mmCIF file of C-alpha atoms in Angstrom:
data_model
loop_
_atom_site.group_PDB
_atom_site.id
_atom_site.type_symbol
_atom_site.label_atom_id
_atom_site.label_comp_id
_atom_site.label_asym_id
_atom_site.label_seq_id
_atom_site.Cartn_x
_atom_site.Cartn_y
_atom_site.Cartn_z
ATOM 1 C CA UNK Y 23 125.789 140.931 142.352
ATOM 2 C CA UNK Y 24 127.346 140.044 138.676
ATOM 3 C CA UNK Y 25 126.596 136.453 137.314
ATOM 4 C CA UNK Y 26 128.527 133.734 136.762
ATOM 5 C CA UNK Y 27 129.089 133.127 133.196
ATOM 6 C CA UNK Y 28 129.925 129.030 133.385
ATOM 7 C CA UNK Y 29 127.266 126.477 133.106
ATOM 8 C CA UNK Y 30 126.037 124.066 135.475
ATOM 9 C CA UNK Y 31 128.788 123.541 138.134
ATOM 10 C CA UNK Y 32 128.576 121.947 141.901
ATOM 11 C CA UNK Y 33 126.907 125.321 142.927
ATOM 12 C CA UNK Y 34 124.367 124.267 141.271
ATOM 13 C CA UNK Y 35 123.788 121.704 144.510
ATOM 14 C CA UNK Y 36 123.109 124.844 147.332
ATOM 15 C CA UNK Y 37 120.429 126.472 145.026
ATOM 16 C CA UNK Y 38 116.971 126.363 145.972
ATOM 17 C CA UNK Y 39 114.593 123.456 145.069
ATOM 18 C CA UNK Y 40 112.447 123.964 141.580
ATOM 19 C CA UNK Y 41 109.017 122.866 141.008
ATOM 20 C CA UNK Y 42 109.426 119.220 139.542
ATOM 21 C CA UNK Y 43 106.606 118.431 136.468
ATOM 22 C CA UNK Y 44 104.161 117.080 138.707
ATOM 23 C CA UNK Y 45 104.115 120.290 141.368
ATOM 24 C CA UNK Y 46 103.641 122.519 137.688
ATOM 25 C CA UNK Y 47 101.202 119.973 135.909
ATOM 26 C CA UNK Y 48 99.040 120.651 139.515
ATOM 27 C CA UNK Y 49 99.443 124.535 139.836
ATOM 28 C CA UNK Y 50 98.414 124.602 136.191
ATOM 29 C CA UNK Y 51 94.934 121.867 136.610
ATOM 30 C CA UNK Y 52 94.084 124.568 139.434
ATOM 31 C CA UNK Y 53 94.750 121.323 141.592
ATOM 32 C CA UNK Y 54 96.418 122.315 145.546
ATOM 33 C CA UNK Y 55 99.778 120.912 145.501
ATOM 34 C CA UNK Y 56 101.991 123.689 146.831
ATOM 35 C CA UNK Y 57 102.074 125.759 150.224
ATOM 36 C CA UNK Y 58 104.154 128.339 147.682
ATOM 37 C CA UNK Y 59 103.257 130.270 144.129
ATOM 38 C CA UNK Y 60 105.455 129.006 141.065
ATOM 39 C CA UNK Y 61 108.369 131.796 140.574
ATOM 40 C CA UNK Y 62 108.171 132.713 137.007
ATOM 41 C CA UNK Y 63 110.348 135.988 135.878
ATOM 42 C CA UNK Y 64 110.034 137.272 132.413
ATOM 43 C CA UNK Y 65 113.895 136.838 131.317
ATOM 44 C CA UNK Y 66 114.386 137.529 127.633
ATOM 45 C CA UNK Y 67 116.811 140.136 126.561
ATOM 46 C CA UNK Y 68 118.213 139.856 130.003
ATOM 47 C CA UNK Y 69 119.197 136.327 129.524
ATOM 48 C CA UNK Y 70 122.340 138.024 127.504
ATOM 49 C CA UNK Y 71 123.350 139.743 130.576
ATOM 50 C CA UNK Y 72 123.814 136.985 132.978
ATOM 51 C CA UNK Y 73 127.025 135.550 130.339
ATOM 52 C CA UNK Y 74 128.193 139.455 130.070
ATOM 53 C CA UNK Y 75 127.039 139.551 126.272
ATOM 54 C CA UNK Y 76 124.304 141.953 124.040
ATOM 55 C CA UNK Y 77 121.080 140.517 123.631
ATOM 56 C CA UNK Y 78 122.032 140.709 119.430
ATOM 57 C CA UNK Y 79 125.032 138.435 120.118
ATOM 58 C CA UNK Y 80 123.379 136.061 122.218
ATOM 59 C CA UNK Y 81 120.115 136.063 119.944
ATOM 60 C CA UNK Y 82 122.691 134.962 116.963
ATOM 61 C CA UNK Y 83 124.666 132.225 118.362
ATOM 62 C CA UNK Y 84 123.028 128.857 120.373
ATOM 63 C CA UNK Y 85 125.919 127.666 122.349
ATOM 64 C CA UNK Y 86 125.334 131.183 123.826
ATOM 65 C CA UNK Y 87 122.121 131.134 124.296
ATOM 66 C CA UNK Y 88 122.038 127.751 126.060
ATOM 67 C CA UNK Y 89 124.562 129.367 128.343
ATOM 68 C CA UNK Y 90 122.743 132.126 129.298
ATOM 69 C CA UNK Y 91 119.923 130.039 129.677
ATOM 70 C CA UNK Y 92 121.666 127.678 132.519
ATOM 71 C CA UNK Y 93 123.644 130.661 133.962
ATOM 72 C CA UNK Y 94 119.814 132.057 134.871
ATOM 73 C CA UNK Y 95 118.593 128.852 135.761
ATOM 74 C CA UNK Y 96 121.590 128.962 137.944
ATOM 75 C CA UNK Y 97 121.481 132.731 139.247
ATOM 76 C CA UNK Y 98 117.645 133.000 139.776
ATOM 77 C CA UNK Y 99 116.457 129.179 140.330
ATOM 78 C CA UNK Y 100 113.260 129.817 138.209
ATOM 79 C CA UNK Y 101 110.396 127.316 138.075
ATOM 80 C CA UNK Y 102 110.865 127.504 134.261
ATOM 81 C CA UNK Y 103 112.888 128.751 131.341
ATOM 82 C CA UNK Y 104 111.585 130.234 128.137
ATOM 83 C CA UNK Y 105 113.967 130.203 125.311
ATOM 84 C CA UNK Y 106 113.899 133.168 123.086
ATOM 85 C CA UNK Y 107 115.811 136.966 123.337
ATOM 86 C CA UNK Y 108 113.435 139.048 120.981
ATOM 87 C CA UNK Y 109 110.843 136.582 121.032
ATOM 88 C CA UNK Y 110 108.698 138.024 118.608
ATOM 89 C CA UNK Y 111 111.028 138.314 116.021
ATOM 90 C CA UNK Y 112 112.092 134.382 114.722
ATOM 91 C CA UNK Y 113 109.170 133.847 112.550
ATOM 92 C CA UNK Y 114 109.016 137.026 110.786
ATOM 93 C CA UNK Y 115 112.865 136.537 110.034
ATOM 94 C CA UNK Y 116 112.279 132.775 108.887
ATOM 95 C CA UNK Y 117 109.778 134.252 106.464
ATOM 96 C CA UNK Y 118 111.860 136.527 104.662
ATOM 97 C CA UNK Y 119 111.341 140.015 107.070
ATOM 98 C CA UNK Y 120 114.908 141.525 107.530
ATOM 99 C CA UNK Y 121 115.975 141.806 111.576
ATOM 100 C CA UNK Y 122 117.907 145.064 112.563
ATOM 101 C CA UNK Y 123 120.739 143.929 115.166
ATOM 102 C CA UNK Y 124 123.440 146.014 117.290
ATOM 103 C CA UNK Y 125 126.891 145.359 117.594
ATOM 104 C CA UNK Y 126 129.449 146.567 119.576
ATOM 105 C CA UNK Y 127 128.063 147.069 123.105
ATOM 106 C CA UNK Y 128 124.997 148.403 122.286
ATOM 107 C CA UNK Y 129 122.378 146.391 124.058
ATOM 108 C CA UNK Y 130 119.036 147.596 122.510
ATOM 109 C CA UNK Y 131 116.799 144.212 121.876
ATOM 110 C CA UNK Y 132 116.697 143.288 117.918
ATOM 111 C CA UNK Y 133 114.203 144.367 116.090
ATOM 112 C CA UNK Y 134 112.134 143.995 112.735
ATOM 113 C CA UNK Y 135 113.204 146.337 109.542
ATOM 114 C CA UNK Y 136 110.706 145.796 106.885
ATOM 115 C CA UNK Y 137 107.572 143.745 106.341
ATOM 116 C CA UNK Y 138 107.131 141.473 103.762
ATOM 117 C CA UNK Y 139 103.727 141.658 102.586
ATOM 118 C CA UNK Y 140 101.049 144.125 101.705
ATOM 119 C CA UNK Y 141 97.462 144.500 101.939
ATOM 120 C CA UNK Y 142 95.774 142.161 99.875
ATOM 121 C CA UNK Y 143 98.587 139.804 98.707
ATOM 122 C CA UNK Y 144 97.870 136.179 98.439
ATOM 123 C CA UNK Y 145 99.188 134.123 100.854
ATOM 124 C CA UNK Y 146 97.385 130.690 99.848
ATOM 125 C CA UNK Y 147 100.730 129.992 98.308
ATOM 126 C CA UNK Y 148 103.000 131.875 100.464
ATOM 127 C CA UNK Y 149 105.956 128.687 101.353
ATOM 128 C CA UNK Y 150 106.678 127.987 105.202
ATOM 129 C CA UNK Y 151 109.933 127.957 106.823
ATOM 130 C CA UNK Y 152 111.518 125.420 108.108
ATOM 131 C CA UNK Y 153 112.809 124.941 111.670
ATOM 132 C CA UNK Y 154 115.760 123.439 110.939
ATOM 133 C CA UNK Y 155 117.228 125.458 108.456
ATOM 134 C CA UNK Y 156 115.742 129.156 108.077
ATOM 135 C CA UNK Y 157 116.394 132.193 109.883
ATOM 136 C CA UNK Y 158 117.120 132.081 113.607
ATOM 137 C CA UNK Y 159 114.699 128.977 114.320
ATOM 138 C CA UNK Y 160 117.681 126.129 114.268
ATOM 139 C CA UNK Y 161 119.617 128.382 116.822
ATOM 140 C CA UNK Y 162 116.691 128.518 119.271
ATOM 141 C CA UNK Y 163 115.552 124.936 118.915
ATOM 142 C CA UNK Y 164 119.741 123.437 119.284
ATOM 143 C CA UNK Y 165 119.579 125.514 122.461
ATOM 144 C CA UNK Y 166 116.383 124.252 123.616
ATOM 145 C CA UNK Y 167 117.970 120.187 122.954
ATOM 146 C CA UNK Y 168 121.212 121.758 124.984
ATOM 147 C CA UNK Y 169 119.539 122.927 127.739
ATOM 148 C CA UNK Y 170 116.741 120.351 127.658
ATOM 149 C CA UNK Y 171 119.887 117.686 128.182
ATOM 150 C CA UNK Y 172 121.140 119.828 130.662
ATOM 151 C CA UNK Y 173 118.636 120.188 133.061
ATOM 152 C CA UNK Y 174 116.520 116.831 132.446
ATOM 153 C CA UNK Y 175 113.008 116.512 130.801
ATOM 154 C CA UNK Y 176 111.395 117.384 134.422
ATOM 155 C CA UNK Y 177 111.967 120.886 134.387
ATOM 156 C CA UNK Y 178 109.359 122.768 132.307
ATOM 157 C CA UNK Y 179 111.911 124.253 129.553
ATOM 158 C CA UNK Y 180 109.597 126.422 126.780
ATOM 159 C CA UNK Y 181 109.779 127.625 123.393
ATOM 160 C CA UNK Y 182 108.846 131.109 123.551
ATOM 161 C CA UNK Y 183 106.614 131.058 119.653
ATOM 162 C CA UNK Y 184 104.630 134.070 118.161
ATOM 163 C CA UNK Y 185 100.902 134.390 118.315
ATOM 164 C CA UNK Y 186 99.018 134.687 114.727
ATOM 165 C CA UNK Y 187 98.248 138.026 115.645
ATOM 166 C CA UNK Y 188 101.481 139.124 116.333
ATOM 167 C CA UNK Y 189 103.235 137.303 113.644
ATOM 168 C CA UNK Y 190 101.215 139.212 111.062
ATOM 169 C CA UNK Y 191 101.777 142.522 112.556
ATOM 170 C CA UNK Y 192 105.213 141.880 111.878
ATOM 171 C CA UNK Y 193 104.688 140.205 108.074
ATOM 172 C CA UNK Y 194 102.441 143.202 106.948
ATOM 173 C CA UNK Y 195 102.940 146.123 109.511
ATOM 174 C CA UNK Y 196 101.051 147.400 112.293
ATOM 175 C CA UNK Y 197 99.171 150.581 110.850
ATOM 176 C CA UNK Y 198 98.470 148.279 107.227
ATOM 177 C CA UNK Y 199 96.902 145.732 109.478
ATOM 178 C CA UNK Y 200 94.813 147.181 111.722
ATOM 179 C CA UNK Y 201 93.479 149.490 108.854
ATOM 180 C CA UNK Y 202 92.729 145.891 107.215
ATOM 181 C CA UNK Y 203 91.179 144.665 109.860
ATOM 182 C CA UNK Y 204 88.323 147.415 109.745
ATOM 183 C CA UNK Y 205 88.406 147.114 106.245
ATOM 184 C CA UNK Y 206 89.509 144.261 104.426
ATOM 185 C CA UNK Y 207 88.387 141.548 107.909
ATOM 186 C CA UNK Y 208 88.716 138.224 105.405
ATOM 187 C CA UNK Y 209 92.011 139.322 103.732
ATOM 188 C CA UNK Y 210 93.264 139.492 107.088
ATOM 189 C CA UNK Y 211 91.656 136.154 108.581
ATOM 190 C CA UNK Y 212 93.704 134.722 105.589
ATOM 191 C CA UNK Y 213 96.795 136.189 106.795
ATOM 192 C CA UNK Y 214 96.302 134.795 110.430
ATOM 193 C CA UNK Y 215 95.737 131.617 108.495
ATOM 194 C CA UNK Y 216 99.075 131.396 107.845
ATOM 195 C CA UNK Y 217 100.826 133.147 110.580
ATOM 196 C CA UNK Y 218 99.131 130.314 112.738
ATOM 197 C CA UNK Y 219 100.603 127.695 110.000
ATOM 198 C CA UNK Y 220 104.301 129.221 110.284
ATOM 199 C CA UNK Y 221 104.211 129.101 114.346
ATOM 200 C CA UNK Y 222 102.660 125.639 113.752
ATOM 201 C CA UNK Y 223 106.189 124.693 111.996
ATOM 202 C CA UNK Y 224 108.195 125.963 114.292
ATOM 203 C CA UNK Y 225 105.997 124.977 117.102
ATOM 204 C CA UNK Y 226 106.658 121.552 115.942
ATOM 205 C CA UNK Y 227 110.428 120.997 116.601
ATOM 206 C CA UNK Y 228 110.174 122.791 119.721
ATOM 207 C CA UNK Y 229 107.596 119.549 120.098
ATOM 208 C CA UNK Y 230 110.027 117.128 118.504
ATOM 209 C CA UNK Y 231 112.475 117.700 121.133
ATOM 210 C CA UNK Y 232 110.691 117.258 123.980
ATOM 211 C CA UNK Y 233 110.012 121.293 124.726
ATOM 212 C CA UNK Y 234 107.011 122.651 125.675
ATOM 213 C CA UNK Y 235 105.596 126.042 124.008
ATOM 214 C CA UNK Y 236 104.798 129.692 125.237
ATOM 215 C CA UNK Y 237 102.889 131.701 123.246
ATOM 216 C CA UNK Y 238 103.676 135.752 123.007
ATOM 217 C CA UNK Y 239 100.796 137.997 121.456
ATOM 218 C CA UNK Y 240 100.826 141.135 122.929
ATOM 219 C CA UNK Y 241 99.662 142.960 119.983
ATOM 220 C CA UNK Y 242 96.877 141.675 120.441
ATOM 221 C CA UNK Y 243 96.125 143.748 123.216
ATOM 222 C CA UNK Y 244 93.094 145.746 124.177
ATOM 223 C CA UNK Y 245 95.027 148.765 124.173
ATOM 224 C CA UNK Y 246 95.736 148.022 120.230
ATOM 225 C CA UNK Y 247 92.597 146.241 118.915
ATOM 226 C CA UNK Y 248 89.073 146.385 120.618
ATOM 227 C CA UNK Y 249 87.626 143.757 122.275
ATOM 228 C CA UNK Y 250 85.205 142.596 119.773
ATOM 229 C CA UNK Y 251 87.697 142.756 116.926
ATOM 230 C CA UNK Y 252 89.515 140.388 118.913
ATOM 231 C CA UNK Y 253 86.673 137.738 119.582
ATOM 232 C CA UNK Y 254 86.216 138.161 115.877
ATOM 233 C CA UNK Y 255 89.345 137.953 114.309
ATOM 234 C CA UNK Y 256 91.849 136.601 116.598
ATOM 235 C CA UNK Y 257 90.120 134.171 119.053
ATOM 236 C CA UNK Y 258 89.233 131.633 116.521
ATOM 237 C CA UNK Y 259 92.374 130.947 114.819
ATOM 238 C CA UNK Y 260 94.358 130.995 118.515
ATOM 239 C CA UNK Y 261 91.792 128.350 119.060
ATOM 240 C CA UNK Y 262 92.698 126.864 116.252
ATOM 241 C CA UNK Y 263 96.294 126.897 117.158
ATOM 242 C CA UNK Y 264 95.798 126.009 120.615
ATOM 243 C CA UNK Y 265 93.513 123.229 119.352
ATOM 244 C CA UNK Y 266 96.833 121.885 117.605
ATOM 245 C CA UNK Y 267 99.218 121.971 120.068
ATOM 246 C CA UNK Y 268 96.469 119.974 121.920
ATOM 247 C CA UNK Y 269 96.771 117.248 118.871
ATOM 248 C CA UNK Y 270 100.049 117.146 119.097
ATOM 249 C CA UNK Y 271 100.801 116.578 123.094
ATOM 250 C CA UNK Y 272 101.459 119.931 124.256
ATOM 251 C CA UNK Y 273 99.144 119.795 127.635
ATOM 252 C CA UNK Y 274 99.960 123.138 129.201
ATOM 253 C CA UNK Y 275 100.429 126.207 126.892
ATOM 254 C CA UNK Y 276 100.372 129.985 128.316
ATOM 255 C CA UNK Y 277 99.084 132.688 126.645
ATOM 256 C CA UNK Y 278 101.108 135.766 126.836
ATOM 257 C CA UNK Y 279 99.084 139.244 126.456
ATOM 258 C CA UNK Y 280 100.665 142.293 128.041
ATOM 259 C CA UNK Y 281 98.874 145.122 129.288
ATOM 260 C CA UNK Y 282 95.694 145.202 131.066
ATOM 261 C CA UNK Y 283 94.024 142.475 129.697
ATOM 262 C CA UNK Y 284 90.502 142.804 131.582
ATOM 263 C CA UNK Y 285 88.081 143.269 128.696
ATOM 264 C CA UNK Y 286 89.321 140.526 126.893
ATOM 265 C CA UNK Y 287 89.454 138.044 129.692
ATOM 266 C CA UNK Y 288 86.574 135.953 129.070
ATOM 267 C CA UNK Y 289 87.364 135.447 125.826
ATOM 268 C CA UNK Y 290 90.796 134.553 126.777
ATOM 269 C CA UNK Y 291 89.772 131.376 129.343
ATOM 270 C CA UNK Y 292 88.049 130.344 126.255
ATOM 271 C CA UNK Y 293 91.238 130.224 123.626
ATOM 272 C CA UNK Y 294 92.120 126.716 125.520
ATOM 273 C CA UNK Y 295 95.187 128.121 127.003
ATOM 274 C CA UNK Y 296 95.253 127.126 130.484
ATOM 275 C CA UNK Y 297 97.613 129.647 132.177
ATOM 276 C CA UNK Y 298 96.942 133.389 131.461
ATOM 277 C CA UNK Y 299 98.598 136.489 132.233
ATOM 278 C CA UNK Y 300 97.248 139.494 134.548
ATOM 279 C CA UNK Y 301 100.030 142.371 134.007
ATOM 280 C CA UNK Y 302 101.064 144.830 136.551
ATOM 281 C CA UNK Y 303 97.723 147.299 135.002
ATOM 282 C CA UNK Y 304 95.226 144.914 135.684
ATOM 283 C CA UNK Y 305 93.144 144.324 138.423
ATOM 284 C CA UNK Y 306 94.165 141.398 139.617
ATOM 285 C CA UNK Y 307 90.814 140.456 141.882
ATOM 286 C CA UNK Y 308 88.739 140.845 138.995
ATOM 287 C CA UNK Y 309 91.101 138.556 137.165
ATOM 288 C CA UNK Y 310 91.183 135.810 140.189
ATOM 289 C CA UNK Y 311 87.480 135.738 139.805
ATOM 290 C CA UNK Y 312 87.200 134.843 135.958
ATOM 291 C CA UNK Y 313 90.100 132.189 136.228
ATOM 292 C CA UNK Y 314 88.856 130.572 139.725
ATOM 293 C CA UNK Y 315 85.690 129.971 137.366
ATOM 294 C CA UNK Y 316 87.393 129.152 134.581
ATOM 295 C CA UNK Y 317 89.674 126.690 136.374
ATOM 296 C CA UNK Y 318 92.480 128.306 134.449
ATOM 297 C CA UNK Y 319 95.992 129.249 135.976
ATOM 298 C CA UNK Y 320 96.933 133.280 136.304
ATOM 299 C CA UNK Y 321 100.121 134.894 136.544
ATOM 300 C CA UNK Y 322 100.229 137.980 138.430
ATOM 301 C CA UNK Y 323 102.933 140.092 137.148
ATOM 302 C CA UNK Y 324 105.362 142.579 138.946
ATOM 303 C CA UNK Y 325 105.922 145.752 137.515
ATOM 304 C CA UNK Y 326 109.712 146.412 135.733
ATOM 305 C CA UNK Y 327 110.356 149.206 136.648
ATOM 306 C CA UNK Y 328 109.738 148.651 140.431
ATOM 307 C CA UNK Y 329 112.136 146.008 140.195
ATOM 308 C CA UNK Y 330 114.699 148.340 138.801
ATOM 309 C CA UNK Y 331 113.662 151.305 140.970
ATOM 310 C CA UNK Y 332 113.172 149.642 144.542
ATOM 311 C CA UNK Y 333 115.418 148.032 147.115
ATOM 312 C CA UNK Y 334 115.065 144.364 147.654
ATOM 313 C CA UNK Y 335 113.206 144.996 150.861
ATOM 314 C CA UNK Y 336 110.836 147.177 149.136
ATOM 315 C CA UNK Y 337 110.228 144.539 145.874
ATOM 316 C CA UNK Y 338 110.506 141.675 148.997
ATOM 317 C CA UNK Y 339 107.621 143.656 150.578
ATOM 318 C CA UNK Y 340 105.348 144.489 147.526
ATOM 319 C CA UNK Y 341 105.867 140.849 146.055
ATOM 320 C CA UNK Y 342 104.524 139.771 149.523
ATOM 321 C CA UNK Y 343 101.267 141.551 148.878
ATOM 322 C CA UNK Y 344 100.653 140.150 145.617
ATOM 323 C CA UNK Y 345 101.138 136.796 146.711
ATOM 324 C CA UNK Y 346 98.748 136.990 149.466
ATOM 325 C CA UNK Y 347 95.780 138.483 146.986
ATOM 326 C CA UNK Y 348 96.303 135.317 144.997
ATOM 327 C CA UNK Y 349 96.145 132.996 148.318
ATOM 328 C CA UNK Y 350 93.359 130.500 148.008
ATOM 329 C CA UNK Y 351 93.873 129.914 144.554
ATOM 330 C CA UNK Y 352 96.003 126.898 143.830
ATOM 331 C CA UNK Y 353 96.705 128.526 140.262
ATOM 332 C CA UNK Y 354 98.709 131.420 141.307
ATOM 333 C CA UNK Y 355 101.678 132.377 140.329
ATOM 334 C CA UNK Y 356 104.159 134.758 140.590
ATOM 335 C CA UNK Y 357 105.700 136.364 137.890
ATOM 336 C CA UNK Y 358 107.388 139.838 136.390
ATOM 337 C CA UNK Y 359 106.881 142.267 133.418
ATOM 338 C CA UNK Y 360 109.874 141.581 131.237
ATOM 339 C CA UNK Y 361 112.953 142.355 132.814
ATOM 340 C CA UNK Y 362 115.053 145.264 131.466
ATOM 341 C CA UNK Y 363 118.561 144.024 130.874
ATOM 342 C CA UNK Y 364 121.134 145.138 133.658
ATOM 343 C CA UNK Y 365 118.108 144.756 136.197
ATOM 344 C CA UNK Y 366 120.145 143.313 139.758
ATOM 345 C CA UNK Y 367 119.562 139.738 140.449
ATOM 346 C CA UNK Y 368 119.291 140.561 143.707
ATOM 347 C CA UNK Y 369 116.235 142.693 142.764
ATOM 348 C CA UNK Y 370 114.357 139.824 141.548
ATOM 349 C CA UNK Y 371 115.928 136.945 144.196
ATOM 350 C CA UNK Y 372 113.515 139.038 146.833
ATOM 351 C CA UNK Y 373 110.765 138.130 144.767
ATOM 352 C CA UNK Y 374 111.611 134.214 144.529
ATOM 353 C CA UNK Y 375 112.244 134.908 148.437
ATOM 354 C CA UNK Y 376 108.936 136.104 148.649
ATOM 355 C CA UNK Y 377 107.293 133.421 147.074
ATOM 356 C CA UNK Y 378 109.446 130.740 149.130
ATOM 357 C CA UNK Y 379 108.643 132.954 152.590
ATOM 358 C CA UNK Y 380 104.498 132.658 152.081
ATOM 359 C CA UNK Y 381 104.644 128.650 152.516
#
């Protein structure tokens, strides 16, 4: 099955229903509202394949990236959209880190080529981008307005935006920082300072236009930093971030941490995000318990490479079984690792199926 690569057109009228606002606000306040899970694939550099382009073309150029945007809104019939290809890149860019991309029809996902700051640099002064005019930010947020118009301000459209943690990984380097966090802990609590001061800026137009946010930290994860270096170091100034977005409107704001998350879970229902990810390593039981006490939303992930791997009736029948380990909790939802790019549509229709066949 190849995609379409038009927008919106009157096919649009025979695909499946979407969750309105109110059906996500409930899933989301742990609140019983729907007989099925939300359906929320991880679509990123695969957004580029649904308008037959590379993720580095589409990443470059917003009229494309709107496209792809409604051509998988159109394809899959997601409960939401995240904008972003390399989603962990736009910041660093914005701040002066150089971005390697492929042409010709290589589709390898961009990726960062240097790091702009070192070990014990000041970065009181360091200046903030601006969304509107530096790097790849404008691209992302005229897409977002495109799409947002599009679609309507019902559907929960997001701004896929860097965690602090991540951000400075990619401004200093990932061996320099974690050798700073053991020993240099307040140089690098000054760099998260501003990490969580750029995302704040970009955060903000995603705001001004009527988008909601999504925030991606998976360096952050266990299997990179321990547990208690992240209740040190990186829980307060998420807080802090989340705290903002809470100043500023933004009601609902998941937290994106790959891997298996487990160790850090309680300190994760207590960053103020209210919809958390359990991966495709985690124990998913364990992770039902801590957000069914937390009140907090979970999103059970497939893995990738089943989806590539299996048939549809196999994904249909696995995707089956993970929605009925999250039945009784009115905060379930369904979701995938991050799709490879080529990965059949059909492949990840029998997990919207799935979700549609459990009501």
């Amino acid at each position: 099955m190849r995609p379409k690569n038009s927008q919106c057109d009157d096919t649009a009228q025979s695909r499946p229903k979407t969750a309105d606002r109110s059906e996500i606000e409930a899933v989301l306040r742990c609140e019983p509202s729907r007989a099925a899970p939300l359906f929320l694939p991880a679509i990123y550099e695969h957004k580029a394949w649904f308008v037959q382009c590379t993720p580095s073309a589409v990443a470059r150029d917003s009229r494309l990236m709107a496209r792809a945007l409604l051509a998988e809104y159109e394809t899959l019939a997601p409960d939401a959209l995240t904008v972003g290809i390399d989603v962990y890149n736009i910041e660093a860019e914005a701040v002066g880190c150089s971005v390697v991309y492929y042409e010709g029809a290589d589709t390898s996902v961009p990726s960062i080529g240097n790091h702009v700051f070192r070990e014990g640099d000041d970065l009181t002064g360091a200046p903030l981008p601006h969304p509107l005019r530096d790097g790849r930010m404008p691209i992302n947020i005229q897409a977002a307005c495109d799409v947002r118009r599009a679609l309507g301000a019902d559907f929960w459209l997001r701004g896929a935006v860097s965690g602090p943690f991540s951000l400075a990984v990619s401004l200093v380097g990932a061996d320099a920082l974690f050798m700073a966090c053991l020993e240099s802990p307040e140089w690098v609590n000054g760099v998260l300072d501003y990490a969580r001061h750029v995302v704040q800026e970009y955060a903000k137009a995603y705001i001004d236009i009527g988008a909601g946010l999504m925030i991606f930290d998976s360096q952050a994860s266990p299997a990179l930093i321990s547990p208690a270096m992240y209740e040190r170091l990186v829980l307060p100034v998420t807080q802090k971030l989340i705290q903002w977005m809470a100043a500023q409107g933004v009601r609902d704001v998941p937290l994106v941490i790959g891997g298996d998350t487990l160790p850090i879970a309680r300190s994760l229902v207590q960053t103020g995000a209210n919809n958390l990810l359990c991966d495709f390593t985690a124990d998913v039981t364990a992770w039902l318990d801590i957000c069914r006490e937390a009140r907090c939303a979970l999103r059970r992930n497939i893995s990738p490479s089943l989806l590539q791997t299996e048939s549809p009736e196999q994904i249909y029948a696995h995707a089956r079984a993970e929605v009925t380990r999250g039945t009784g909790f009115p905060g379930f939802i369904m979701g995938t690792g991050v799709i490879p790019y080529g990965t059949p549509s059909e492949n990840l229709l029998a997990v919207r199926q799935a979700c549609r066949d459990s009501a």
